[in-house]
């Protein structure tokens, strides 16, 4: 039985932002996954599936709120181990789509363990960081980075470099939030920019091509640069007010690739214009601000690190997806939370919000 006092500390602003984003995402997906309705053709299955995943996500959210987040400490390493095993399962038994082996075929469901691993990584890193007093030295930093590198390396082999980098960025954000010693910070501030260019030699050919067309999309307008060019045309053609719901020519006439997943925001920009895009961006900002408030108001280190991990999870996903849709970042296949289609991704998004709400509801009753 839950303590009724917990409900007085629910972050309602975060839940309102969550409901708005899911609703906007569903409406946008209806357009992105539909053919021209005036031709008598119905909505494709993506929209209906997303609603089903949303209902399942609501169940995950409730389950994630009921159990006190402190109990997650005991589950941190088992969840991390299970995540690594699932990634190994993908390596040997995974389903290959478009040359990438990222999914486990579970009959009617296709599970993407990469998304689930992100939850386990945040919990286990929060546990490690909460046990470390003060800023991190080299030894503590090495331990946290090693925990992140194992799943990141397995994900990069799928290949899914975008998600692998995303995990490292999330953990990096949590490390910065916890704090590092000045000597460590100065060394990293100089060393990372110097060593980063050498990563070029570890990239596959198509990944190098994506970076090159990001710098000049016209170099391969019908190949690797096609996504960026069509996305920019779609957003630019939306103008100030947009073309209207179901009236986006680039999306409805199928010029825009991956319009229901990675480039869902381009559909929104074309049909709802600058005004609609700014509104959605504002909702995302409010959403992140609510998570930030929970992070700074949490009463214990584990809760703070947990909420910080969720903050950086959403922050990087939003920044990278919008950056690649606008053509200011390379295309790396990162979905936009609540707007892009994807069952595993949506469940994880609901789970992440549940973790933050869990911390918020118990911040005033914490006992050391």
XYZ file of C-alpha atoms in Angstrom:
368
model
C 0.000 0.000 0.000
C 1.443 3.386 -1.007
C 1.654 6.241 1.452
C -0.920 8.832 0.363
C 1.485 11.615 1.293
C 3.616 10.601 -1.680
C 0.988 11.940 -4.078
C 1.379 15.457 -2.666
C 4.951 15.499 -3.995
C 4.268 14.301 -7.528
C 5.957 16.635 -10.078
C 2.789 17.428 -12.020
C 4.598 19.774 -14.386
C 6.747 16.876 -15.572
C 3.693 14.674 -16.094
C 1.890 17.406 -18.047
C 4.948 17.807 -20.293
C 5.098 14.023 -20.726
C 1.418 13.858 -21.714
C 1.861 16.749 -24.167
C 4.898 15.159 -25.821
C 3.237 11.760 -26.157
C 0.085 13.357 -27.570
C 2.036 15.489 -30.043
C 4.099 12.448 -30.998
C 0.984 10.350 -31.636
C -0.638 13.034 -33.804
C 2.589 13.558 -35.720
C 3.045 9.807 -36.203
C -0.529 9.580 -37.534
C 0.540 11.932 -40.299
C 4.011 10.422 -40.755
C 2.679 6.876 -41.071
C -0.386 7.571 -43.157
C -1.016 7.671 -46.855
C -3.277 10.296 -48.328
C -6.568 9.710 -46.542
C -8.526 11.422 -49.289
C -7.471 8.561 -51.550
C -9.430 6.179 -49.374
C -6.351 4.594 -47.863
C -6.172 4.061 -44.132
C -3.564 4.722 -41.518
C -0.726 2.256 -41.468
C 0.044 0.133 -38.462
C 2.767 2.330 -36.915
C 0.250 4.715 -35.344
C -1.833 1.937 -33.787
C 1.275 0.101 -32.582
C 2.565 3.282 -30.962
C -0.675 3.626 -29.005
C -0.338 0.027 -27.826
C 3.265 0.666 -26.806
C 2.090 3.829 -25.049
C -0.436 1.810 -23.022
C 2.310 -0.655 -22.082
C 4.549 2.297 -21.239
C 1.907 3.614 -18.840
C 2.023 0.236 -17.077
C 5.814 0.427 -16.907
C 5.522 3.958 -15.519
C 3.193 2.870 -12.700
C 5.437 -0.090 -11.835
C 8.477 2.197 -11.851
C 6.861 4.632 -9.437
C 5.478 2.158 -6.895
C 8.755 0.576 -5.739
C 11.083 2.864 -3.733
C 14.055 3.813 -5.905
C 16.516 2.841 -3.167
C 15.638 -0.825 -3.828
C 17.109 -0.388 -7.322
C 20.586 -0.456 -5.769
C 20.233 -4.185 -5.142
C 19.101 -4.731 -8.734
C 21.770 -2.534 -10.350
C 24.417 -5.163 -11.113
C 21.961 -7.977 -12.011
C 20.249 -5.573 -14.443
C 23.613 -4.569 -15.885
C 24.637 -8.229 -16.310
C 21.315 -9.063 -17.964
C 21.777 -6.126 -20.328
C 25.237 -7.318 -21.359
C 23.873 -10.855 -21.904
C 21.085 -9.495 -24.105
C 23.646 -7.562 -26.150
C 25.676 -10.758 -26.545
C 22.444 -12.482 -27.587
C 21.952 -9.854 -30.271
C 25.523 -10.475 -31.404
C 24.841 -14.168 -32.073
C 21.052 -14.474 -32.473
C 19.932 -10.981 -33.428
C 17.772 -10.050 -36.377
C 19.517 -8.111 -39.136
C 17.691 -5.170 -40.745
C 19.363 -2.840 -43.276
C 22.748 -4.390 -42.484
C 22.508 -3.774 -38.713
C 22.045 -6.575 -36.165
C 20.201 -4.774 -33.361
C 16.995 -6.659 -32.541
C 15.958 -9.893 -30.820
C 13.040 -11.545 -32.568
C 10.483 -12.529 -29.874
C 7.622 -13.643 -32.067
C 5.233 -10.687 -32.477
C 7.728 -8.366 -30.760
C 11.150 -7.157 -31.845
C 13.150 -6.187 -28.761
C 16.058 -3.744 -29.049
C 18.237 -4.469 -25.968
C 20.295 -1.326 -26.560
C 17.421 0.800 -25.266
C 16.970 -1.346 -22.148
C 20.694 -1.270 -21.424
C 20.542 2.512 -21.103
C 18.335 2.132 -18.007
C 20.686 -0.424 -16.457
C 23.734 1.765 -17.170
C 22.177 4.792 -15.463
C 21.199 2.783 -12.373
C 24.556 1.052 -11.947
C 26.591 4.235 -12.559
C 24.347 6.126 -10.106
C 25.057 3.418 -7.536
C 28.823 3.626 -8.104
C 28.924 7.419 -8.044
C 26.751 7.659 -4.933
C 29.273 5.537 -3.024
C 32.184 7.778 -3.991
C 32.692 10.712 -1.698
C 33.702 14.029 -3.266
C 35.120 14.566 -6.741
C 36.446 11.677 -8.824
C 40.128 10.897 -9.199
C 41.714 8.791 -11.933
C 40.956 5.445 -10.235
C 37.281 6.231 -9.651
C 36.954 7.659 -13.143
C 38.493 4.533 -14.699
C 36.006 2.302 -12.856
C 32.982 4.233 -14.103
C 34.286 4.467 -17.669
C 35.041 0.726 -17.748
C 31.453 -0.047 -16.753
C 30.207 2.078 -19.658
C 32.708 0.827 -22.239
C 31.654 -2.857 -22.119
C 28.064 -2.349 -23.391
C 29.147 0.573 -25.577
C 31.655 -1.666 -27.380
C 29.038 -4.406 -27.929
C 26.567 -1.838 -29.290
C 29.196 -0.320 -31.594
C 29.750 -3.789 -33.083
C 26.071 -4.128 -34.147
C 26.907 -1.551 -35.679
C 25.130 1.276 -33.848
C 27.761 3.924 -33.263
C 25.163 6.573 -32.424
C 23.745 4.628 -29.461
C 27.242 3.653 -28.296
C 28.282 7.312 -28.247
C 24.993 8.194 -26.599
C 25.762 5.870 -23.672
C 29.225 7.388 -23.267
C 27.736 10.878 -23.352
C 25.151 9.977 -20.691
C 27.837 8.557 -18.394
C 30.082 11.522 -19.182
C 27.304 13.873 -18.122
C 26.820 11.962 -14.867
C 30.569 12.160 -14.189
C 30.585 15.922 -14.765
C 27.536 16.249 -12.500
C 29.334 14.323 -9.735
C 32.528 16.316 -10.321
C 36.146 15.426 -11.079
C 39.325 16.679 -9.463
C 40.927 19.744 -11.114
C 43.979 17.807 -12.368
C 41.735 15.193 -13.991
C 39.534 17.844 -15.548
C 42.470 19.761 -17.049
C 43.978 16.594 -18.523
C 40.650 15.514 -20.063
C 39.899 19.016 -21.368
C 43.136 18.909 -23.354
C 43.386 15.187 -24.101
C 39.893 14.491 -25.487
C 39.992 17.144 -28.274
C 43.515 16.018 -29.204
C 42.673 12.291 -29.351
C 39.168 12.588 -30.863
C 40.365 12.929 -34.510
C 42.083 9.527 -34.245
C 38.602 7.977 -33.878
C 38.233 8.520 -37.628
C 40.447 5.485 -38.297
C 38.095 3.190 -36.332
C 34.970 4.171 -38.280
C 33.413 2.010 -40.955
C 33.272 3.375 -44.484
C 29.562 4.272 -44.382
C 30.095 6.095 -41.062
C 32.890 8.164 -42.624
C 30.566 8.890 -45.536
C 27.878 10.201 -43.176
C 30.329 12.652 -41.635
C 31.536 13.814 -45.041
C 28.003 14.421 -46.351
C 27.159 16.213 -43.109
C 29.866 18.725 -44.051
C 28.621 18.853 -47.647
C 25.259 17.083 -48.285
C 25.427 17.944 -51.995
C 28.513 15.706 -52.367
C 26.161 12.676 -52.488
C 22.625 14.082 -52.928
C 21.027 10.759 -53.925
C 22.943 8.628 -51.437
C 24.213 9.448 -47.963
C 23.218 13.119 -48.253
C 19.610 12.396 -49.284
C 18.195 12.274 -45.728
C 19.686 15.627 -44.708
C 18.661 17.391 -47.926
C 15.055 16.148 -47.794
C 14.803 16.972 -44.093
C 15.998 20.545 -44.652
C 13.598 20.969 -47.579
C 10.697 19.683 -45.467
C 11.422 22.006 -42.534
C 12.167 24.997 -44.750
C 9.000 24.532 -46.806
C 6.912 24.628 -43.637
C 7.563 28.351 -43.309
C 6.186 30.259 -40.336
C 2.785 28.595 -39.916
C 3.341 25.260 -41.716
C 1.411 23.575 -44.508
C -1.181 22.059 -42.207
C -1.920 18.634 -40.781
C -1.565 15.841 -43.401
C -0.582 18.442 -46.001
C 3.190 18.122 -45.936
C 4.299 17.329 -49.469
C 7.776 16.034 -48.603
C 6.393 13.617 -46.008
C 3.062 12.640 -47.578
C 4.586 12.071 -51.008
C 7.313 9.904 -49.460
C 10.296 12.088 -50.348
C 11.352 12.191 -46.683
C 12.985 8.903 -45.522
C 12.487 7.498 -42.021
C 9.766 10.063 -41.428
C 8.132 7.979 -38.676
C 11.373 7.358 -36.738
C 14.556 9.450 -36.842
C 13.095 12.274 -38.978
C 9.707 12.623 -37.265
C 10.564 16.207 -36.279
C 10.958 17.128 -39.968
C 7.333 16.059 -40.545
C 6.254 18.282 -37.661
C 8.310 21.211 -38.979
C 6.789 20.917 -42.432
C 3.169 20.644 -41.316
C 3.211 22.977 -38.274
C 5.980 25.348 -39.331
C 8.221 27.523 -37.176
C 5.443 28.117 -34.646
C 4.768 24.424 -34.104
C 8.477 23.597 -33.927
C 9.138 26.283 -31.321
C 6.156 25.074 -29.293
C 7.465 21.495 -29.229
C 10.963 22.730 -28.409
C 9.503 24.760 -25.531
C 7.710 21.694 -24.176
C 10.972 19.757 -24.330
C 12.724 22.576 -22.434
C 10.030 22.554 -19.739
C 10.305 18.755 -19.588
C 14.077 18.934 -19.025
C 13.732 21.763 -16.513
C 11.326 19.691 -14.419
C 13.836 16.825 -14.359
C 16.578 19.285 -13.418
C 14.512 20.537 -10.466
C 14.067 16.987 -9.193
C 17.807 16.390 -9.602
C 18.874 19.340 -7.469
C 16.147 18.776 -4.846
C 16.794 15.044 -4.300
C 17.837 14.288 -0.734
C 20.425 11.556 -1.273
C 23.344 11.004 -3.645
C 21.811 7.959 -5.318
C 18.596 9.825 -6.115
C 20.535 12.850 -7.412
C 22.782 10.741 -9.656
C 19.785 8.709 -10.868
C 17.825 11.819 -11.857
C 20.954 13.363 -13.390
C 21.420 10.268 -15.562
C 17.842 10.552 -16.808
C 18.346 14.269 -17.477
C 21.399 13.606 -19.648
C 19.643 10.675 -21.375
C 16.864 12.945 -22.616
C 19.130 15.967 -23.144
C 21.487 14.158 -25.524
C 18.682 12.361 -27.375
C 16.828 15.621 -28.025
C 19.965 17.586 -28.938
C 21.407 14.959 -31.298
C 18.123 14.132 -33.046
C 17.158 17.743 -33.669
C 20.736 18.511 -34.693
C 20.786 15.807 -37.360
C 17.272 16.674 -38.588
C 18.340 20.314 -39.019
C 21.595 19.247 -40.695
C 23.940 20.649 -38.039
C 25.012 17.192 -36.799
C 25.810 13.925 -38.631
C 22.979 11.384 -39.053
C 23.574 8.778 -36.339
C 20.140 7.180 -35.903
C 19.109 8.608 -32.511
C 15.295 8.772 -32.026
C 13.495 11.842 -30.685
C 11.884 10.925 -27.331
C 8.095 10.377 -27.545
C 7.925 11.600 -31.171
C 9.838 8.862 -32.991
C 8.166 5.483 -33.482
C 9.718 2.591 -31.563
C 8.326 0.234 -28.917
C 11.543 -0.410 -26.967
C 12.449 3.274 -27.047
C 9.008 4.377 -25.851
C 8.970 1.884 -22.966
C 12.398 3.083 -21.861
C 11.271 6.720 -22.074
C 8.335 6.004 -19.741
C 10.640 4.039 -17.438
C 13.108 6.952 -17.291
C 10.373 9.424 -16.353
C 9.117 6.982 -13.724
C 12.578 6.978 -12.098
C 12.514 10.772 -11.820
C 8.951 10.833 -10.452
C 9.966 8.128 -7.986
C 12.823 10.281 -6.685
C 10.611 13.385 -6.577
C 7.788 11.695 -4.635
C 10.166 10.490 -1.910
C 12.482 13.492 -1.613
C 10.716 14.882 1.492
C 10.413 11.593 3.367
C 13.990 10.419 2.925
C 15.575 9.055 6.086
C 19.281 8.489 6.401
